[in-house]
Short mmCIF file of C-alpha atoms and ligand atoms in Angstrom, two decimals:
data_model
loop_
_atom_site.label_atom_id
_atom_site.label_comp_id
_atom_site.label_asym_id
_atom_site.label_seq_id
_atom_site.Cartn_x
_atom_site.Cartn_y
_atom_site.Cartn_z
CA MET A 1 0.35 -0.30 -0.09
CA ARG A 2 0.90 3.82 -0.85
CA ARG A 3 0.14 7.19 0.37
CA PHE A 4 0.24 10.50 -2.10
CA SER A 5 0.12 13.76 -0.46
CA ALA A 6 0.88 17.21 -2.33
CA ASP A 7 -0.69 20.76 -2.10
CA TYR A 8 -4.14 19.94 -3.70
CA ILE A 9 -5.47 16.17 -4.82
CA PHE A 10 -7.15 17.09 -9.01
CA THR A 11 -9.72 13.97 -8.80
CA LEU A 12 -11.92 15.64 -10.86
CA GLU A 13 -14.55 13.59 -8.99
CA GLY A 14 -15.11 16.86 -7.07
CA GLU A 15 -13.10 19.86 -5.56
CA PRO A 16 -9.42 19.79 -5.52
CA ILE A 17 -8.78 18.63 -1.87
CA GLN A 18 -5.93 20.64 0.04
CA ASN A 19 -3.46 19.40 1.59
CA GLY A 20 -5.34 15.56 0.61
CA ILE A 21 -4.00 12.24 0.14
CA VAL A 22 -4.39 9.25 -1.67
CA VAL A 23 -3.99 5.62 -0.89
CA THR A 24 -3.33 3.20 -3.51
CA ASP A 25 -2.85 -0.88 -3.43
CA ASP A 26 1.20 -1.66 -4.46
CA LEU A 27 -0.38 -1.92 -8.21
CA GLY A 28 -1.54 2.08 -8.77
CA LYS A 29 -5.61 0.90 -7.46
CA ILE A 30 -7.04 4.04 -5.77
CA LEU A 31 -8.36 2.85 -2.47
CA ALA A 32 -9.18 6.11 -0.54
CA VAL A 33 -9.25 9.45 -0.85
CA THR A 34 -9.40 10.95 1.87
CA ASN A 35 -8.58 14.67 3.55
CA GLU A 36 -7.44 13.98 6.67
CA LYS A 37 -4.47 15.86 8.17
CA ALA A 38 -2.56 12.64 9.39
CA LEU A 39 1.08 14.67 8.26
CA SER A 40 2.86 13.15 10.77
CA ASP A 41 2.90 9.45 9.22
CA PRO A 42 5.95 8.88 8.18
CA ASN A 43 4.31 6.39 5.06
CA ILE A 44 3.32 9.28 3.45
CA GLU A 45 5.00 10.65 0.21
CA ARG A 46 4.91 13.89 0.34
CA PHE A 47 5.95 15.75 -2.43
CA ASN A 48 5.54 20.14 -3.28
CA GLY A 49 2.82 20.30 -6.19
CA VAL A 50 -0.51 19.37 -7.29
CA ILE A 51 -1.42 15.69 -7.95
CA VAL A 52 -3.75 14.48 -11.01
CA PRO A 53 -4.80 11.42 -12.21
CA GLY A 54 -2.64 10.39 -15.13
CA PHE A 55 -2.82 11.61 -18.51
CA VAL A 56 -5.40 10.72 -22.03
CA ASN A 57 -3.16 10.70 -26.02
CA ALA A 58 -6.32 11.17 -27.63
CA HIS A 59 -3.87 11.60 -30.83
CA CYS A 60 -0.97 9.49 -32.07
CA HIS A 61 0.64 7.88 -34.64
CA LEU A 62 2.94 5.82 -32.98
CA GLU A 63 4.28 4.29 -35.93
CA LEU A 64 5.90 7.24 -37.60
CA SER A 65 7.55 7.51 -34.08
CA HIS A 66 10.83 6.78 -36.62
CA LEU A 67 10.64 10.38 -38.42
CA HIS A 68 11.59 12.42 -35.30
CA GLN A 69 13.58 15.24 -36.02
CA LYS A 70 13.15 14.16 -40.05
CA ILE A 71 11.05 16.35 -41.22
CA GLU A 72 12.62 20.95 -41.48
CA LYS A 73 8.50 22.41 -39.89
CA GLY A 74 6.36 25.37 -40.26
CA THR A 75 5.76 23.27 -44.46
CA GLY A 76 2.99 23.21 -44.04
CA LEU A 77 0.31 20.41 -44.51
CA ILE A 78 1.07 19.16 -48.12
CA PRO A 79 4.92 19.63 -47.84
CA PHE A 80 4.49 17.97 -44.70
CA ILE A 81 2.55 14.60 -46.28
CA LYS A 82 4.49 13.94 -49.11
CA ASN A 83 7.71 14.42 -46.50
CA VAL A 84 6.68 11.44 -44.34
CA ILE A 85 5.30 9.32 -47.61
CA GLY A 86 9.08 10.06 -48.94
CA LYS A 87 10.86 9.34 -45.80
CA ARG A 88 8.73 6.88 -43.63
CA GLN A 89 9.94 3.92 -44.60
CA GLU A 90 13.37 2.68 -43.03
CA GLU A 91 13.98 -1.32 -41.24
CA GLU A 92 12.36 -3.31 -40.02
CA GLU A 93 14.05 -2.85 -36.76
CA LYS A 94 14.48 1.14 -36.87
CA VAL A 95 10.80 1.29 -36.60
CA ILE A 96 9.99 -0.96 -34.33
CA ASN A 97 12.95 0.67 -31.66
CA ALA A 98 11.69 4.26 -32.30
CA MET A 99 8.43 3.33 -31.37
CA LYS A 100 9.14 1.46 -27.70
CA LYS A 101 11.75 4.63 -26.91
CA ALA A 102 8.40 7.00 -28.32
CA ASP A 103 6.32 4.25 -25.85
CA GLU A 104 8.20 4.57 -22.81
CA GLN A 105 8.94 8.09 -23.07
CA MET A 106 5.05 8.65 -22.92
CA PHE A 107 4.69 6.31 -20.27
CA GLN A 108 8.18 8.29 -18.46
CA ASN A 109 5.57 11.79 -18.82
CA GLY A 110 2.65 10.62 -17.17
CA ILE A 111 0.98 9.03 -20.24
CA VAL A 112 -1.87 5.82 -19.42
CA ALA A 113 -3.96 5.63 -22.86
CA VAL A 114 -3.23 6.65 -26.34
CA GLY A 115 -5.23 6.30 -29.28
CA ASP A 116 -3.25 5.69 -32.09
CA ILE A 117 -3.74 5.56 -35.70
CA ALA A 118 -1.94 2.73 -37.57
CA ASN A 119 -2.34 1.97 -41.58
CA GLN A 120 0.46 -1.02 -40.72
CA SER A 121 0.48 -3.82 -37.98
CA ILE A 122 3.93 -3.53 -37.29
CA SER A 123 2.48 -1.48 -33.97
CA ALA A 124 1.21 -4.74 -33.11
CA SER A 125 3.22 -6.08 -30.66
CA VAL A 126 4.85 -2.97 -29.44
CA LYS A 127 1.40 -2.01 -27.94
CA GLU A 128 0.31 -4.96 -26.66
CA LYS A 129 3.98 -4.96 -23.94
CA SER A 130 3.22 -1.89 -23.40
CA ASN A 131 2.07 -0.18 -19.51
CA ILE A 132 0.18 2.27 -21.86
CA LYS A 133 -3.41 1.29 -22.73
CA TYR A 134 -3.50 2.12 -26.96
CA HIS A 135 -6.97 1.86 -28.68
CA THR A 136 -5.80 1.52 -32.47
CA PHE A 137 -7.87 3.10 -34.98
CA ILE A 138 -7.18 1.18 -38.17
CA GLU A 139 -6.92 4.19 -40.72
CA MET A 140 -8.71 4.09 -44.42
CA LEU A 141 -7.63 6.53 -47.20
CA GLY A 142 -9.56 6.32 -50.17
CA PHE A 143 -10.93 8.89 -52.23
CA ASP A 144 -12.42 5.93 -55.30
CA PRO A 145 -16.01 5.74 -54.68
CA ALA A 146 -15.87 2.44 -56.42
CA LYS A 147 -13.38 0.91 -54.10
CA ALA A 148 -14.70 2.32 -50.92
CA GLU A 149 -16.23 -1.18 -49.71
CA ALA A 150 -12.49 -3.43 -50.91
CA THR A 151 -11.06 -0.56 -48.74
CA ILE A 152 -13.03 -1.13 -45.56
CA ALA A 153 -12.62 -4.93 -46.31
CA GLN A 154 -8.69 -4.84 -46.12
CA ALA A 155 -9.05 -2.52 -43.21
CA LEU A 156 -11.11 -5.35 -41.22
CA LYS A 157 -7.85 -6.86 -42.24
CA LEU A 158 -5.67 -5.64 -40.53
CA GLN A 159 -7.83 -4.85 -37.50
CA THR A 160 -7.47 -8.66 -36.43
CA HIS A 161 -3.94 -7.65 -35.94
CA PHE A 162 -4.21 -5.54 -32.87
CA GLN A 163 -5.28 -7.95 -30.07
CA ASN A 164 -6.47 -4.99 -27.75
CA SER A 165 -8.80 -1.90 -28.27
CA SER A 166 -9.60 -0.57 -32.25
CA SER A 167 -11.36 0.43 -34.59
CA ILE A 168 -11.42 1.39 -38.37
CA THR A 169 -11.50 4.60 -38.77
CA PRO A 170 -11.45 7.42 -42.10
CA HIS A 171 -8.08 9.13 -42.37
CA ALA A 172 -9.41 12.87 -43.41
CA PRO A 173 -11.38 14.89 -45.23
CA TYR A 174 -8.85 14.92 -48.17
CA SER A 175 -8.07 11.56 -48.45
CA LEU A 176 -12.37 9.84 -48.83
CA SER A 177 -15.45 9.47 -50.99
CA LYS A 178 -19.30 10.44 -49.28
CA GLU A 179 -19.21 6.81 -50.33
CA LEU A 180 -16.78 4.93 -48.36
CA LEU A 181 -18.62 7.63 -44.71
CA LYS A 182 -21.93 5.95 -46.15
CA ASN A 183 -19.94 2.54 -45.88
CA LEU A 184 -18.89 2.75 -43.03
CA THR A 185 -21.04 4.29 -41.33
CA LYS A 186 -23.98 1.26 -42.42
CA PHE A 187 -20.97 -0.69 -41.16
CA CYS A 188 -21.27 1.41 -37.88
CA LYS A 189 -25.09 0.36 -37.68
CA LYS A 190 -23.81 -3.76 -36.02
CA VAL A 191 -20.78 -2.41 -34.11
CA ASN A 192 -18.69 -0.47 -31.25
CA ASN A 193 -16.49 1.64 -33.77
CA PRO A 194 -14.98 4.91 -32.51
CA ILE A 195 -14.63 7.57 -35.51
CA SER A 196 -11.18 9.53 -35.25
CA ILE A 197 -10.43 12.09 -37.93
CA HIS A 198 -8.71 14.78 -39.43
CA ASN A 199 -10.21 17.31 -39.97
CA GLN A 200 -9.27 20.52 -41.49
CA GLU A 201 -5.64 20.70 -41.17
CA ASN A 202 -4.59 23.45 -43.63
CA GLU A 203 -7.28 26.04 -44.79
CA GLU A 204 -6.41 23.98 -48.23
CA GLU A 205 -9.30 21.30 -47.59
CA ASN A 206 -11.42 23.75 -47.09
CA PHE A 207 -10.87 25.31 -50.19
CA LEU A 208 -11.24 22.29 -52.25
CA TYR A 209 -14.28 21.12 -50.38
CA ARG A 210 -15.77 24.73 -52.11
CA TYR A 211 -13.74 25.45 -55.15
CA LYS A 212 -12.39 21.46 -56.40
CA ASP A 213 -9.43 23.74 -56.59
CA GLY A 214 -5.72 24.17 -55.05
CA PRO A 215 -2.95 23.16 -54.08
CA PHE A 216 -4.47 19.14 -52.76
CA MET A 217 -6.10 19.71 -56.35
CA GLU A 218 -2.01 19.60 -57.65
CA PHE A 219 -0.72 17.37 -55.11
CA PHE A 220 -3.72 14.96 -55.88
CA LYS A 221 -2.48 15.26 -59.80
CA GLU A 222 1.08 14.57 -59.21
CA MET A 223 -0.07 11.33 -56.52
CA ASN A 224 -1.72 10.22 -59.78
CA ILE A 225 -5.33 10.14 -57.69
CA ASN A 226 -8.78 9.78 -59.54
CA VAL A 227 -10.80 12.69 -58.20
CA ASP A 228 -13.36 13.03 -60.75
CA GLY A 229 -16.49 11.49 -58.65
CA PHE A 230 -15.29 14.46 -56.04
CA LYS A 231 -17.86 17.17 -56.86
CA ALA A 232 -18.00 21.08 -55.57
CA GLN A 233 -19.27 21.80 -52.06
CA SER A 234 -19.28 25.61 -51.88
CA LYS A 235 -19.28 24.77 -49.31
CA ASN A 236 -16.72 23.99 -45.69
CA SER A 237 -15.36 19.82 -44.88
CA LEU A 238 -16.14 19.41 -41.80
CA GLN A 239 -19.93 20.65 -43.11
CA THR A 240 -19.93 18.10 -45.34
CA LEU A 241 -19.18 15.78 -44.28
CA ILE A 242 -20.89 15.98 -41.02
CA PRO A 243 -24.44 14.29 -42.19
CA PHE A 244 -22.75 11.75 -43.61
CA LEU A 245 -21.26 10.21 -39.41
CA PRO A 246 -22.29 7.90 -38.03
CA ASP A 247 -25.04 9.52 -34.97
CA ASN A 248 -24.26 5.79 -33.10
CA GLN A 249 -19.98 6.33 -32.74
CA PRO A 250 -17.96 9.25 -30.37
CA ILE A 251 -16.90 10.47 -33.25
CA LEU A 252 -13.42 12.37 -32.26
CA LEU A 253 -12.09 15.86 -34.73
CA VAL A 254 -8.39 16.10 -35.34
CA HIS A 255 -6.83 19.13 -35.79
CA ASN A 256 -9.86 22.52 -35.96
CA THR A 257 -6.68 25.02 -37.05
CA TYR A 258 -9.41 25.93 -39.47
CA THR A 259 -12.25 25.44 -38.46
CA SER A 260 -14.93 27.83 -38.36
CA LEU A 261 -17.47 29.39 -36.32
CA LYS A 262 -19.62 28.83 -38.37
CA ASP A 263 -18.18 25.17 -38.65
CA ILE A 264 -18.80 24.31 -34.73
CA TYR A 265 -22.62 26.30 -35.28
CA PHE A 266 -23.50 23.34 -37.84
CA THR A 267 -22.43 20.50 -35.99
CA LYS A 268 -24.81 21.89 -32.98
CA ARG A 269 -27.66 20.33 -35.83
CA PHE A 270 -26.91 17.17 -35.04
CA ASN A 271 -27.19 14.50 -32.78
CA LEU A 272 -23.92 13.42 -33.53
CA LYS A 273 -21.74 11.99 -30.50
CA ILE A 274 -18.74 14.96 -31.55
CA ASN A 275 -15.41 15.45 -29.78
CA TRP A 276 -12.80 18.06 -30.74
CA CYS A 277 -9.19 17.09 -30.13
CA PHE A 278 -6.29 20.21 -30.31
CA CYS A 279 -2.93 19.12 -31.42
CA PRO A 280 -0.85 22.89 -30.45
CA ASN A 281 2.34 21.67 -31.26
CA ALA A 282 1.18 19.78 -33.93
CA ASN A 283 -0.07 22.82 -35.46
CA LEU A 284 3.22 25.11 -34.55
CA TYR A 285 5.83 22.43 -36.64
CA ILE A 286 3.15 22.14 -38.87
CA GLU A 287 1.55 24.76 -39.96
CA ASN A 288 2.78 27.88 -37.50
CA LYS A 289 -0.50 28.46 -36.52
CA LEU A 290 -3.02 27.53 -33.33
CA PRO A 291 -6.77 27.04 -34.35
CA THR A 292 -9.49 29.60 -33.63
CA PHE A 293 -9.81 28.13 -29.70
CA ASP A 294 -12.00 31.51 -29.32
CA PHE A 295 -14.54 30.02 -31.04
CA PHE A 296 -14.83 26.64 -29.14
CA LYS A 297 -15.11 28.90 -25.40
CA HIS A 298 -19.32 28.37 -26.27
CA ASN A 299 -19.26 24.80 -28.31
CA ASN A 300 -21.40 22.03 -26.24
CA TYR A 301 -18.53 18.79 -27.07
CA PRO A 302 -15.80 17.50 -24.97
CA ILE A 303 -12.18 18.42 -25.80
CA THR A 304 -9.89 16.44 -25.22
CA ILE A 305 -5.34 17.03 -26.56
CA GLY A 306 -3.21 14.43 -28.50
CA THR A 307 -0.16 15.10 -29.64
CA ASP A 308 0.47 13.43 -32.87
CA SER A 309 3.58 11.56 -33.72
CA LEU A 310 7.21 12.09 -33.16
CA ALA A 311 7.19 13.85 -37.11
CA SER A 312 5.60 17.09 -36.45
CA ASN A 313 6.59 17.19 -32.42
CA ASP A 314 9.31 17.71 -30.57
CA GLN A 315 8.25 15.36 -27.89
CA LEU A 316 5.31 13.54 -27.11
CA CYS A 317 4.23 14.85 -23.58
CA LEU A 318 0.37 15.92 -22.95
CA LEU A 319 1.79 19.01 -20.06
CA SER A 320 3.63 20.43 -23.17
CA GLU A 321 0.82 20.75 -25.42
CA MET A 322 -0.79 22.62 -22.09
CA LYS A 323 1.18 24.27 -21.08
CA VAL A 324 0.97 25.60 -25.34
CA LEU A 325 -3.25 25.41 -24.50
CA GLN A 326 -3.09 27.78 -21.69
CA LYS A 327 -0.90 30.02 -22.23
CA ASN A 328 -2.86 30.97 -25.54
CA ILE A 329 -6.47 30.78 -24.00
CA ASP A 330 -8.15 32.97 -21.14
CA TYR A 331 -11.20 31.34 -20.68
CA LEU A 332 -9.59 27.99 -19.58
CA SER A 333 -9.45 27.07 -16.10
CA PHE A 334 -6.46 24.77 -14.46
CA THR A 335 -8.91 22.49 -13.51
CA GLN A 336 -10.52 22.73 -16.68
CA LEU A 337 -7.55 22.67 -19.19
CA LEU A 338 -6.10 18.59 -16.89
CA GLN A 339 -9.93 17.58 -17.79
CA TRP A 340 -9.13 17.71 -20.96
CA ALA A 341 -5.63 16.08 -20.85
CA THR A 342 -7.64 13.13 -18.60
CA ILE A 343 -11.31 11.67 -17.63
CA ASN A 344 -12.55 13.49 -21.68
CA GLY A 345 -10.07 11.25 -22.89
CA ALA A 346 -10.37 8.59 -21.43
CA LYS A 347 -14.25 9.13 -21.94
CA PHE A 348 -14.13 9.31 -25.98
CA LEU A 349 -11.89 5.78 -25.84
CA GLY A 350 -14.03 4.64 -24.03
CA PHE A 351 -11.46 3.50 -20.59
CA ASP A 352 -13.39 6.39 -18.34
CA ASN A 353 -14.81 2.64 -15.99
CA ASP A 354 -10.38 2.61 -14.94
CA LEU A 355 -8.32 6.06 -16.08
CA GLY A 356 -9.72 9.82 -16.26
CA THR A 357 -9.83 11.42 -12.59
CA ILE A 358 -8.78 10.02 -8.65
CA ALA A 359 -11.63 7.48 -7.40
CA THR A 360 -11.80 4.18 -5.01
CA GLY A 361 -11.17 0.62 -7.85
CA LYS A 362 -10.25 2.77 -11.16
CA THR A 363 -6.32 2.76 -11.72
CA PRO A 364 -5.80 5.85 -13.12
CA GLY A 365 -1.87 6.38 -12.66
CA LEU A 366 -0.95 9.36 -10.22
CA ASN A 367 1.05 12.53 -11.87
CA LEU A 368 2.53 15.45 -10.04
CA ILE A 369 2.42 18.44 -11.24
CA SER A 370 4.97 21.19 -9.69
CA HIS A 371 5.91 24.89 -10.90
CA LEU A 372 2.05 26.34 -10.76
CA LYS A 373 2.34 29.37 -11.20
CA ASN A 374 -0.81 32.05 -9.70
CA GLY A 375 -3.48 29.05 -10.01
CA LYS A 376 -2.16 27.23 -13.88
CA LEU A 377 0.31 25.74 -15.52
CA SER A 378 3.33 27.76 -16.87
CA ASP A 379 6.90 26.92 -18.19
CA LYS A 380 8.50 25.83 -16.33
CA SER A 381 5.76 23.58 -15.06
CA THR A 382 6.53 19.08 -14.90
CA VAL A 383 5.36 16.41 -14.82
CA LYS A 384 6.28 13.02 -13.11
CA LYS A 385 5.02 9.88 -12.51
CA LEU A 386 4.18 8.72 -9.83
CA ILE A 387 2.75 5.26 -9.57
ZN1 ZN B 401 -2.46 12.25 -36.84
#
C-alpha cells in the first residue's frame, strides 16, 4: 500500500482537496482519497505541487516515431504529407525500436492511455507489451468511390492484427469519398466503432471542398489520385461531411486549425457524439498556426488533447501541449484543462471505468505537477509520474 500527498489533489470527481491523501495498492489501484491531515504519518509520500490523474493522449501515430527530427518545421501540411510518404520506409527493426522509445517516453511523461492511428500492423507488438493502454484506429484512405467496399474490407483485415481495443476510421476529408463514409456508417450500425478523423488541418482542405481547386488538386495530380467523382461543395469540408457521419459512435475531430465559427454552429444541428481534439505543438510544427480557440468557448462538445506523432512534434508529452493551451486560451481554468487532458480522452476511448479521474476502484495513474503559477501552468511547470 502507498500513500501520496501534495498541496492539492485534483481528483476531478469533486473540488480539489488541499493537503489530501491518495491511498493506492502497490499496482496503483485507488483504495481511498481522504483529506485527513495525517501529515505526521511517516509512510506518506509528501510532494510540493498538485496530484492529478494520469494523462490520456487522444491522438498519436506511434508508427511514425522513427521520423523524429526528420521533417523540417513550418512547411505547411501538403509538403509535410509528401515528406512522410517519402521518408516513412525504413528497416523494420529501426521502426520498432523508435516506437518502443516513444512508448516509454509517453509512459515517463505520465500518459496512461493513447488513441493511436495505424496504417500498418507494425505497432501491434509494441502495444501488446506496453504499460500504456492503447486504442488503435485503423486508418482508411480512399478517394475512389468504386473502391469504398474494398477499402473497408482491407481495414478489417488489418484490424485482426491488433489484440487490444481498436476500430476502423477514415483518415481525413481530403482522402475519402462519400461512399466510403456511407459504407462506414452502415458498418457502424452493427458494432462499437469509435471514429477519429483529421479535420481542417490546413486551409487548402476547405478550399478543395469549396471550389475543387487549389494545392490539393495539384497534389492529387502529382500522386496520380483520380478525383473525378469529387464535386465542389461550396462549403467547408466539415459541413460537407457531418451529415454522413454515424450518429451512434463517438467521433473525434482532430486538429480543427481552420474550423470556423460557422462550422462549429453547423455541428450543433446534428445529433452526433462529437469530441474535439487539439494538438497545438503539431499545428505549430506543421502550419505554424493554432486553432481559433475562442470559437470553441461556447461549443457543447468535450475537448481532448493529442500529441500527434514524433514526425511533427519534438516530444510526446501532454504537459507540453497543455502549456501551449494554457498560454493561448485566456478563458481556460486549470481544472478544465485537466479534464481535457484526462477524463475527456478516457471517455472518448471508452476507458473511463478505469482511467481519467482519481476515484476508489480505478487505476488512473497519478501524476505530480509542480511549479504552478497563480493556480495555472507556467513555462516552468513539470510532470512526474508517481505511479
Ligand atoms: Zn495525426
